[in-house]
Tab-separated table of N, CA, C and O in Angstrom:
chain	number	residue	atom	x	y	z
W	19	MET	N	-48.912	18.258	64.537
W	19	MET	CA	-50.324	18.460	64.258
W	19	MET	C	-51.169	19.192	65.268
W	19	MET	O	-52.204	19.601	65.162
W	20	SER	N	-50.513	19.529	66.400
W	20	SER	CA	-51.200	20.119	67.510
W	20	SER	C	-51.476	21.770	67.067
W	20	SER	O	-52.308	22.324	67.726
W	21	ASP	N	-50.810	22.220	65.969
W	21	ASP	CA	-51.105	23.412	65.568
W	21	ASP	C	-52.326	23.708	64.856
W	21	ASP	O	-52.859	24.893	64.646
W	22	PHE	N	-52.874	22.612	64.281
W	22	PHE	CA	-54.167	22.725	63.533
W	22	PHE	C	-55.324	22.689	64.434
W	22	PHE	O	-55.457	22.094	65.430
W	23	HIS	N	-56.168	23.520	64.105
W	23	HIS	CA	-57.376	23.712	64.897
W	23	HIS	C	-58.546	23.316	63.980
W	23	HIS	O	-59.264	24.102	63.421
W	24	PHE	N	-58.781	22.035	63.859
W	24	PHE	CA	-59.870	21.524	63.016
W	24	PHE	C	-61.320	22.016	63.373
W	24	PHE	O	-62.142	21.964	62.542
W	25	ASP	N	-61.322	22.277	64.722
W	25	ASP	CA	-62.721	22.607	65.139
W	25	ASP	C	-63.154	23.982	64.605
W	25	ASP	O	-64.292	24.437	64.604
W	26	ARG	N	-62.243	24.749	63.998
W	26	ARG	CA	-62.529	26.076	63.386
W	26	ARG	C	-62.984	25.923	61.956
W	26	ARG	O	-63.262	27.052	61.352
W	27	LEU	N	-62.774	24.854	61.240
W	27	LEU	CA	-62.924	24.643	59.850
W	27	LEU	C	-64.412	24.639	59.549
W	27	LEU	O	-65.191	24.049	60.261
W	28	ARG	N	-64.814	25.225	58.400
W	28	ARG	CA	-66.041	25.048	57.761
W	28	ARG	C	-66.017	24.289	56.550
W	28	ARG	O	-65.319	24.630	55.555
W	29	VAL	N	-66.554	23.061	56.511
W	29	VAL	CA	-66.355	22.181	55.447
W	29	VAL	C	-67.553	21.820	54.653
W	29	VAL	O	-68.752	21.658	55.287
W	30	ALA	N	-67.500	21.978	53.408
W	30	ALA	CA	-68.566	21.462	52.463
W	30	ALA	C	-68.264	20.101	52.063
W	30	ALA	O	-67.156	19.751	51.629
W	31	LEU	N	-69.083	19.165	52.372
W	31	LEU	CA	-68.921	17.684	52.134
W	31	LEU	C	-69.913	17.287	50.963
W	31	LEU	O	-71.135	17.337	51.311
W	32	PHE	N	-69.462	17.003	49.843
W	32	PHE	CA	-70.283	16.490	48.763
W	32	PHE	C	-69.984	14.986	48.495
W	32	PHE	O	-68.851	14.592	48.385
W	33	ASP	N	-71.035	14.171	48.578
W	33	ASP	CA	-70.887	12.736	48.089
W	33	ASP	C	-72.339	12.470	47.615
W	33	ASP	O	-73.209	12.509	48.535
W	34	PRO	N	-72.682	11.937	46.488
W	34	PRO	CA	-73.946	11.522	46.119
W	34	PRO	C	-74.496	10.251	46.755
W	34	PRO	O	-75.717	10.063	46.769
W	35	ALA	N	-73.585	9.425	47.274
W	35	ALA	CA	-74.109	8.318	47.968
W	35	ALA	C	-74.109	8.516	49.450
W	35	ALA	O	-73.208	8.872	50.202
W	36	TYR	N	-75.432	8.436	50.050
W	36	TYR	CA	-75.815	8.814	51.447
W	36	TYR	C	-74.785	8.101	52.415
W	36	TYR	O	-74.309	8.758	53.342
W	37	MET	N	-74.765	6.725	52.300
W	37	MET	CA	-73.948	6.039	53.222
W	37	MET	C	-72.520	6.457	53.266
W	37	MET	O	-71.946	6.571	54.344
W	38	ASN	N	-71.878	6.719	52.238
W	38	ASN	CA	-70.552	7.038	51.953
W	38	ASN	C	-70.294	8.549	52.620
W	38	ASN	O	-69.504	8.839	53.289
W	39	ARG	N	-71.409	9.349	52.406
W	39	ARG	CA	-71.343	10.807	52.866
W	39	ARG	C	-71.277	10.660	54.351
W	39	ARG	O	-70.625	11.507	55.049
W	40	GLN	N	-72.296	9.858	54.960
W	40	GLN	CA	-72.210	9.752	56.466
W	40	GLN	C	-70.908	9.158	56.980
W	40	GLN	O	-70.580	9.576	58.043
W	41	SER	N	-70.322	8.238	56.274
W	41	SER	CA	-69.130	7.737	56.731
W	41	SER	C	-67.970	8.794	56.727
W	41	SER	O	-67.183	8.806	57.779
W	42	THR	N	-67.963	9.484	55.756
W	42	THR	CA	-66.976	10.693	55.611
W	42	THR	C	-67.224	11.738	56.602
W	42	THR	O	-66.390	12.173	57.260
W	43	LEU	N	-68.549	12.039	56.863
W	43	LEU	CA	-68.892	12.879	57.951
W	43	LEU	C	-68.411	12.582	59.245
W	43	LEU	O	-67.868	13.242	60.090
W	44	GLY	N	-68.557	11.176	59.574
W	44	GLY	CA	-68.076	10.782	60.940
W	44	GLY	C	-66.602	10.760	60.973
W	44	GLY	O	-66.044	11.056	62.169
W	45	ALA	N	-65.860	10.568	59.973
W	45	ALA	CA	-64.356	10.659	59.971
W	45	ALA	C	-64.007	12.307	60.182
W	45	ALA	O	-63.144	12.438	61.021
W	46	LEU	N	-64.686	13.181	59.574
W	46	LEU	CA	-64.314	14.445	59.747
W	46	LEU	C	-64.611	14.898	61.158
W	46	LEU	O	-64.003	15.605	61.851
W	47	GLN	N	-65.768	14.350	61.751
W	47	GLN	CA	-66.062	14.820	63.181
W	47	GLN	C	-65.163	14.104	64.006
W	47	GLN	O	-64.924	14.759	65.059
W	48	THR	N	-64.511	12.987	63.765
W	48	THR	CA	-63.565	12.362	64.500
W	48	THR	C	-62.306	13.187	64.667
W	48	THR	O	-61.583	13.291	65.731
W	49	LEU	N	-61.956	13.856	63.591
W	49	LEU	CA	-60.851	14.794	63.584
W	49	LEU	C	-61.174	16.224	64.351
W	49	LEU	O	-60.346	16.958	64.524
W	50	GLY	N	-62.428	16.317	64.710
W	50	GLY	CA	-62.831	17.498	65.557
W	50	GLY	C	-63.331	18.651	64.742
W	50	GLY	O	-63.575	19.676	65.205
W	51	ILE	N	-63.646	18.331	63.402
W	51	ILE	CA	-64.402	19.188	62.447
W	51	ILE	C	-65.861	19.254	62.928
W	51	ILE	O	-66.561	18.211	62.869
W	52	LYS	N	-66.338	20.400	63.417
W	52	LYS	CA	-67.781	20.463	63.978
W	52	LYS	C	-68.750	21.020	62.809
W	52	LYS	O	-69.794	20.795	62.834
W	53	ASP	N	-68.149	21.991	61.964
W	53	ASP	CA	-68.986	22.639	61.065
W	53	ASP	C	-68.849	22.067	59.714
W	53	ASP	O	-68.124	22.461	58.799
W	54	VAL	N	-69.667	21.045	59.495
W	54	VAL	CA	-69.791	20.343	58.139
W	54	VAL	C	-71.131	20.467	57.565
W	54	VAL	O	-72.158	20.219	58.142
W	55	GLU	N	-71.140	20.839	56.258
W	55	GLU	CA	-72.346	20.977	55.497
W	55	GLU	C	-72.524	19.860	54.444
W	55	GLU	O	-71.778	19.981	53.478
W	56	PRO	N	-73.212	18.769	54.787
W	56	PRO	CA	-73.133	17.625	53.773
W	56	PRO	C	-74.298	17.813	52.708
W	56	PRO	O	-75.351	18.300	53.091
W	57	VAL	N	-73.884	17.693	51.439
W	57	VAL	CA	-74.765	17.789	50.348
W	57	VAL	C	-74.585	16.563	49.459
W	57	VAL	O	-73.448	15.925	49.353
W	58	GLY	N	-75.641	16.144	48.726
W	58	GLY	CA	-75.609	15.022	47.750
W	58	GLY	C	-75.836	15.340	46.471
W	58	GLY	O	-75.731	14.409	45.529
W	59	ARG	N	-75.994	16.703	46.012
W	59	ARG	CA	-76.213	17.001	44.628
W	59	ARG	C	-75.149	18.131	44.342
W	59	ARG	O	-74.907	18.913	45.147
W	60	ALA	N	-74.669	17.978	43.147
W	60	ALA	CA	-73.672	18.956	42.660
W	60	ALA	C	-74.182	20.434	42.737
W	60	ALA	O	-73.489	21.357	43.061
W	61	ALA	N	-75.500	20.623	42.382
W	61	ALA	CA	-76.043	21.946	42.358
W	61	ALA	C	-76.168	22.390	43.733
W	61	ALA	O	-76.020	23.589	43.938
W	62	ASP	N	-76.287	21.574	44.781
W	62	ASP	CA	-76.392	22.004	46.107
W	62	ASP	C	-74.918	22.531	46.547
W	62	ASP	O	-74.849	23.464	47.371
W	63	LEU	N	-73.865	21.811	46.036
W	63	LEU	CA	-72.572	22.266	46.347
W	63	LEU	C	-72.320	23.504	45.714
W	63	LEU	O	-71.716	24.516	46.526
W	64	GLU	N	-72.563	23.839	44.602
W	64	GLU	CA	-72.605	25.197	43.849
W	64	GLU	C	-73.213	26.151	44.686
W	64	GLU	O	-72.641	27.348	44.944
W	65	GLN	N	-74.491	26.001	45.078
W	65	GLN	CA	-75.338	26.929	45.899
W	65	GLN	C	-74.515	27.277	47.133
W	65	GLN	O	-74.454	28.358	47.624
W	66	LEU	N	-74.020	26.281	47.897
W	66	LEU	CA	-73.365	26.405	49.087
W	66	LEU	C	-72.115	27.244	48.914
W	66	LEU	O	-71.783	28.177	49.808
W	67	LEU	N	-71.307	26.967	47.957
W	67	LEU	CA	-70.168	27.810	47.662
W	67	LEU	C	-70.580	29.208	47.301
W	67	LEU	O	-69.712	30.093	47.703
W	68	GLY	N	-71.553	29.428	46.666
W	68	GLY	CA	-71.990	30.686	46.322
W	68	GLY	C	-72.323	31.639	47.527
W	68	GLY	O	-72.223	32.864	47.564
W	69	ARG	N	-72.758	30.936	48.689
W	69	ARG	CA	-73.050	31.630	49.889
W	69	ARG	C	-71.779	32.055	50.669
W	69	ARG	O	-71.762	32.964	51.537
W	70	GLY	N	-70.690	31.388	50.353
W	70	GLY	CA	-69.391	31.715	50.976
W	70	GLY	C	-69.327	30.867	52.273
W	70	GLY	O	-70.127	30.031	52.567
W	71	ALA	N	-68.473	31.409	53.139
W	71	ALA	CA	-68.226	30.794	54.540
W	71	ALA	C	-67.882	29.325	54.510
W	71	ALA	O	-68.254	28.622	55.396
W	72	ILE	N	-67.027	28.985	53.557
W	72	ILE	CA	-66.420	27.567	53.501
W	72	ILE	C	-64.993	27.684	53.465
W	72	ILE	O	-64.454	28.469	52.731
W	73	ASP	N	-64.255	26.837	54.218
W	73	ASP	CA	-62.828	26.863	54.158
W	73	ASP	C	-62.266	25.710	53.345
W	73	ASP	O	-61.215	25.797	52.716
W	74	ILE	N	-62.986	24.525	53.343
W	74	ILE	CA	-62.487	23.397	52.682
W	74	ILE	C	-63.606	22.682	51.912
W	74	ILE	O	-64.823	22.641	52.461
W	75	ILE	N	-63.427	22.237	50.643
W	75	ILE	CA	-64.385	21.294	50.011
W	75	ILE	C	-63.858	19.877	50.102
W	75	ILE	O	-62.589	19.712	49.833
W	76	PHE	N	-64.646	19.005	50.507
W	76	PHE	CA	-64.274	17.582	50.480
W	76	PHE	C	-65.389	16.927	49.604
W	76	PHE	O	-66.502	16.844	49.847
W	77	ALA	N	-64.947	16.362	48.433
W	77	ALA	CA	-65.915	15.999	47.409
W	77	ALA	C	-65.543	14.739	46.722
W	77	ALA	O	-64.415	14.438	46.333
W	78	GLU	N	-66.551	13.794	46.677
W	78	GLU	CA	-66.437	12.499	45.839
W	78	GLU	C	-66.729	12.593	44.342
W	78	GLU	O	-67.472	13.505	44.079
W	79	LEU	N	-65.865	12.038	43.673
W	79	LEU	CA	-65.967	12.172	42.193
W	79	LEU	C	-66.991	11.156	41.500
W	79	LEU	O	-67.274	11.293	40.323
W	80	GLN	N	-67.098	10.008	42.178
W	80	GLN	CA	-67.885	8.996	41.581
W	80	GLN	C	-69.209	9.365	40.873
W	80	GLN	O	-70.100	9.978	41.554
W	81	GLY	N	-69.253	8.996	39.582
W	81	GLY	CA	-70.439	9.370	38.920
W	81	GLY	C	-70.573	10.775	38.510
W	81	GLY	O	-71.519	11.165	37.552
W	82	GLN	N	-69.898	11.790	38.984
W	82	GLN	CA	-70.082	13.144	38.707
W	82	GLN	C	-68.638	13.890	38.522
W	82	GLN	O	-68.587	15.020	38.846
W	83	ARG	N	-67.690	13.059	38.034
W	83	ARG	CA	-66.390	13.583	37.901
W	83	ARG	C	-66.337	14.903	37.021
W	83	ARG	O	-65.730	15.884	37.555
W	84	ASP	N	-67.004	14.880	35.963
W	84	ASP	CA	-66.907	16.198	35.057
W	84	ASP	C	-67.589	17.331	35.826
W	84	ASP	O	-67.050	18.475	35.661
W	85	GLN	N	-68.757	17.103	36.497
W	85	GLN	CA	-69.475	18.288	37.099
W	85	GLN	C	-68.563	18.852	38.398
W	85	GLN	O	-68.459	20.028	38.506
W	86	ILE	N	-67.880	17.870	39.065
W	86	ILE	CA	-67.190	18.335	40.382
W	86	ILE	C	-65.804	19.032	39.819
W	86	ILE	O	-65.576	20.041	40.276
W	87	CYS	N	-65.278	18.475	38.807
W	87	CYS	CA	-64.034	19.217	38.242
W	87	CYS	C	-64.412	20.468	37.688
W	87	CYS	O	-63.601	21.391	37.771
W	88	ALA	N	-65.568	20.559	37.000
W	88	ALA	CA	-66.022	21.874	36.498
W	88	ALA	C	-66.167	22.927	37.533
W	88	ALA	O	-65.856	24.091	37.512
W	89	ILE	N	-66.857	22.490	38.717
W	89	ILE	CA	-67.140	23.431	39.768
W	89	ILE	C	-65.737	23.900	40.364
W	89	ILE	O	-65.539	25.059	40.724
W	90	VAL	N	-64.760	22.968	40.497
W	90	VAL	CA	-63.497	23.388	41.023
W	90	VAL	C	-62.860	24.374	40.108
W	90	VAL	O	-62.285	25.437	40.556
W	91	ARG	N	-62.899	24.084	38.753
W	91	ARG	CA	-62.294	25.231	37.739
W	91	ARG	C	-62.981	26.462	37.941
W	91	ARG	O	-62.214	27.464	38.025
W	92	GLN	N	-64.220	26.339	38.032
W	92	GLN	CA	-65.059	27.666	38.165
W	92	GLN	C	-64.690	28.465	39.384
W	92	GLN	O	-64.563	29.602	39.503
W	93	LEU	N	-64.587	27.591	40.454
W	93	LEU	CA	-64.208	28.275	41.794
W	93	LEU	C	-62.786	28.984	41.733
W	93	LEU	O	-62.571	30.053	42.039
W	94	ARG	N	-61.803	28.178	41.141
W	94	ARG	CA	-60.402	28.721	40.956
W	94	ARG	C	-60.403	29.998	40.034
W	94	ARG	O	-59.528	30.916	40.139
W	95	HIS	N	-61.363	30.081	39.115
W	95	HIS	CA	-61.397	31.240	38.208
W	95	HIS	C	-62.394	32.266	38.549
W	95	HIS	O	-62.791	33.155	37.891
W	96	ARG	N	-62.894	32.206	39.889
W	96	ARG	CA	-63.772	33.179	40.594
W	96	ARG	C	-65.133	33.254	39.786
W	96	ARG	O	-65.748	34.290	39.922
W	97	ALA	N	-65.498	32.161	39.142
W	97	ALA	CA	-66.923	32.189	38.450
W	97	ALA	C	-67.958	31.731	39.519
W	97	ALA	O	-69.131	31.904	39.289
W	98	VAL	N	-67.439	31.084	40.537
W	98	VAL	CA	-68.303	30.691	41.634
W	98	VAL	C	-67.785	30.779	43.002
W	98	VAL	O	-66.469	30.729	43.038
W	99	GLY	N	-68.406	31.372	43.954
W	99	GLY	CA	-67.953	31.415	45.318
W	99	GLY	C	-67.031	32.678	45.387
W	99	GLY	O	-66.457	33.143	44.423
W	100	PRO	N	-66.831	33.180	46.538
W	100	PRO	CA	-66.119	34.412	46.856
W	100	PRO	C	-64.578	34.149	47.047
W	100	PRO	O	-63.766	35.074	47.013
W	101	ASP	N	-64.174	32.885	47.221
W	101	ASP	CA	-62.741	32.685	47.717
W	101	ASP	C	-62.156	31.562	46.662
W	101	ASP	O	-62.526	30.376	46.849
W	102	PRO	N	-61.311	31.963	45.766
W	102	PRO	CA	-60.837	30.867	44.826
W	102	PRO	C	-59.600	30.125	45.487
W	102	PRO	O	-59.041	29.288	44.827
W	103	PHE	N	-59.180	30.442	46.733
W	103	PHE	CA	-58.174	29.666	47.383
W	103	PHE	C	-58.619	28.727	48.457
W	103	PHE	O	-57.894	28.281	49.342
W	104	LEU	N	-59.922	28.231	48.341
W	104	LEU	CA	-60.364	27.169	49.289
W	104	LEU	C	-59.494	25.931	49.179
W	104	LEU	O	-59.079	25.691	48.041
W	105	GLY	N	-59.282	25.332	50.241
W	105	GLY	CA	-58.719	23.926	50.171
W	105	GLY	C	-59.739	22.917	49.540
W	105	GLY	O	-60.984	23.025	49.854
W	106	ILE	N	-59.276	22.063	48.539
W	106	ILE	CA	-60.075	21.259	47.862
W	106	ILE	C	-59.618	19.902	47.868
W	106	ILE	O	-58.444	19.760	47.359
W	107	ILE	N	-60.224	18.930	48.469
W	107	ILE	CA	-59.829	17.548	48.572
W	107	ILE	C	-60.812	16.716	47.744
W	107	ILE	O	-62.073	16.798	48.171
W	108	LEU	N	-60.429	15.950	46.767
W	108	LEU	CA	-61.408	15.225	45.979
W	108	LEU	C	-60.983	13.792	46.317
W	108	LEU	O	-59.902	13.496	46.569
W	109	THR	N	-62.125	12.963	46.267
W	109	THR	CA	-61.807	11.548	46.532
W	109	THR	C	-62.478	10.729	45.312
W	109	THR	O	-63.275	11.125	44.719
W	110	THR	N	-61.923	9.623	45.143
W	110	THR	CA	-62.405	8.720	44.056
W	110	THR	C	-62.151	7.198	44.366
W	110	THR	O	-61.205	6.799	45.064
W	111	TRP	N	-63.125	6.388	43.979
W	111	TRP	CA	-62.996	4.858	43.955
W	111	TRP	C	-62.240	4.422	42.804
W	111	TRP	O	-61.721	3.177	42.811
W	112	SER	N	-62.085	5.226	41.751
W	112	SER	CA	-61.358	4.720	40.481
W	112	SER	C	-60.220	5.571	40.291
W	112	SER	O	-60.322	6.624	39.581
W	113	LEU	N	-59.058	5.194	40.655
W	113	LEU	CA	-57.815	6.085	40.502
W	113	LEU	C	-57.185	5.659	39.222
W	113	LEU	O	-56.178	4.988	39.185
W	114	ASP	N	-57.724	6.054	38.064
W	114	ASP	CA	-57.239	5.816	36.753
W	114	ASP	C	-56.663	7.108	36.228
W	114	ASP	O	-56.730	8.125	36.750
W	115	SER	N	-55.863	7.003	35.129
W	115	SER	CA	-55.035	8.241	34.544
W	115	SER	C	-56.017	9.292	34.231
W	115	SER	O	-55.622	10.477	34.296
W	116	ASP	N	-57.170	8.931	33.686
W	116	ASP	CA	-58.103	10.120	33.215
W	116	ASP	C	-58.572	10.828	34.386
W	116	ASP	O	-58.676	12.105	34.426
W	117	THR	N	-58.825	10.050	35.512
W	117	THR	CA	-59.391	10.762	36.747
W	117	THR	C	-58.290	11.696	37.326
W	117	THR	O	-58.447	12.802	37.569
W	118	VAL	N	-56.997	11.191	37.284
W	118	VAL	CA	-55.962	11.893	37.857
W	118	VAL	C	-55.655	13.292	37.070
W	118	VAL	O	-55.456	14.251	37.525
W	119	ARG	N	-55.755	13.064	35.754
W	119	ARG	CA	-55.537	14.186	34.786
W	119	ARG	C	-56.570	15.275	35.028
W	119	ARG	O	-56.186	16.460	35.199
W	120	ASP	N	-57.805	14.728	35.113
W	120	ASP	CA	-58.834	15.753	35.379
W	120	ASP	C	-58.848	16.522	36.582
W	120	ASP	O	-59.020	17.655	36.590
W	121	VAL	N	-58.359	15.805	37.596
W	121	VAL	CA	-58.256	16.464	38.956
W	121	VAL	C	-57.063	17.425	38.979
W	121	VAL	O	-57.329	18.539	39.548
W	122	VAL	N	-55.937	17.029	38.453
W	122	VAL	CA	-54.849	17.967	38.282
W	122	VAL	C	-55.167	19.235	37.538
W	122	VAL	O	-55.022	20.404	37.964
W	123	ASN	N	-55.982	19.075	36.349
W	123	ASN	CA	-56.362	20.086	35.508
W	123	ASN	C	-57.335	20.951	36.040
W	123	ASN	O	-57.580	22.198	35.753
W	124	SER	N	-57.993	20.515	37.042
W	124	SER	CA	-59.153	21.243	37.658
W	124	SER	C	-58.639	22.277	38.690
W	124	SER	O	-59.355	23.367	38.959
W	125	GLY	N	-57.452	21.951	39.373
W	125	GLY	CA	-56.930	22.988	40.369
W	125	GLY	C	-57.326	22.399	41.781
W	125	GLY	O	-56.943	23.183	42.659
W	126	ALA	N	-57.640	21.183	41.940
W	126	ALA	CA	-57.891	20.682	43.224
W	126	ALA	C	-56.523	20.508	43.987
W	126	ALA	O	-55.429	20.452	43.296
W	127	ASP	N	-56.411	20.512	45.333
W	127	ASP	CA	-55.229	20.516	45.998
W	127	ASP	C	-54.856	19.106	46.340
W	127	ASP	O	-53.669	18.867	46.448
W	128	ALA	N	-55.842	18.212	46.398
W	128	ALA	CA	-55.325	16.786	46.744
W	128	ALA	C	-56.451	15.811	46.136
W	128	ALA	O	-57.572	16.199	46.044
W	129	LEU	N	-56.069	14.610	45.905
W	129	LEU	CA	-56.819	13.488	45.544
W	129	LEU	C	-56.545	12.379	46.360
W	129	LEU	O	-55.530	11.875	46.516
W	130	LEU	N	-57.610	11.784	47.137
W	130	LEU	CA	-57.583	10.531	47.936
W	130	LEU	C	-58.142	9.374	47.264
W	130	LEU	O	-59.301	9.577	46.724
W	131	ALA	N	-57.502	8.319	47.213
W	131	ALA	CA	-58.150	7.033	46.618
W	131	ALA	C	-58.983	6.449	47.845
W	131	ALA	O	-58.610	6.350	48.977
W	132	ARG	N	-60.180	6.045	47.441
W	132	ARG	CA	-61.111	5.453	48.482
W	132	ARG	C	-60.997	4.016	48.333
W	132	ARG	O	-60.575	3.397	47.368
W	133	PRO	N	-61.085	3.205	49.423
W	133	PRO	CA	-61.438	3.688	50.755
W	133	PRO	C	-60.122	4.398	51.480
W	133	PRO	O	-59.044	3.946	51.214
W	134	CYS	N	-60.478	5.397	52.120
W	134	CYS	CA	-59.318	6.103	52.899
W	134	CYS	C	-59.573	6.237	54.446
W	134	CYS	O	-60.733	6.005	54.793
W	135	THR	N	-58.525	6.156	55.152
W	135	THR	CA	-58.681	6.289	56.466
W	135	THR	C	-58.722	7.506	57.179
W	135	THR	O	-58.338	8.604	56.349
W	136	THR	N	-59.049	7.700	58.326
W	136	THR	CA	-59.208	8.935	58.937
W	136	THR	C	-57.828	9.616	59.028
W	136	THR	O	-57.657	10.879	58.894
W	137	ALA	N	-56.796	8.889	59.249
W	137	ALA	CA	-55.344	9.427	59.236
W	137	ALA	C	-55.033	9.993	57.860
W	137	ALA	O	-54.343	10.954	57.792
W	138	GLN	N	-55.446	9.346	56.777
W	138	GLN	CA	-55.201	9.939	55.508
W	138	GLN	C	-55.928	11.280	55.321
W	138	GLN	O	-55.322	12.247	54.660
W	139	VAL	N	-57.197	11.414	55.645
W	139	VAL	CA	-57.831	12.530	55.653
W	139	VAL	C	-57.131	13.723	56.397
W	139	VAL	O	-57.147	14.773	55.970
W	140	ARG	N	-56.616	13.348	57.443
W	140	ARG	CA	-55.965	14.386	58.486
W	140	ARG	C	-54.787	14.942	57.721
W	140	ARG	O	-54.525	16.147	57.603
């Protein structure tokens, strides 16, 4: 893991629940990630991606699975944002077959079941 330079990453952090967003922000900062842009609305995430300068998206699906998966698909198809190859990590509190199918079909790189540890995020 010493080859990873987490301090160089620019992360877009989406979670509509403020306290969960803050908890995830703390975990990312524990890993040494300094440049995190936290947002609580899907529209704000889209706007952030449109500006570019993001390396990884870390997004919660709860309550907005369809919207977030649509944003991921749009990103992968170059309809939003300049880089279709961003790393995308999605999280969910409900790990059911519909959620897994939607995430796989969206083009996300990983799906983490909540609650997750900092080690799992790493």
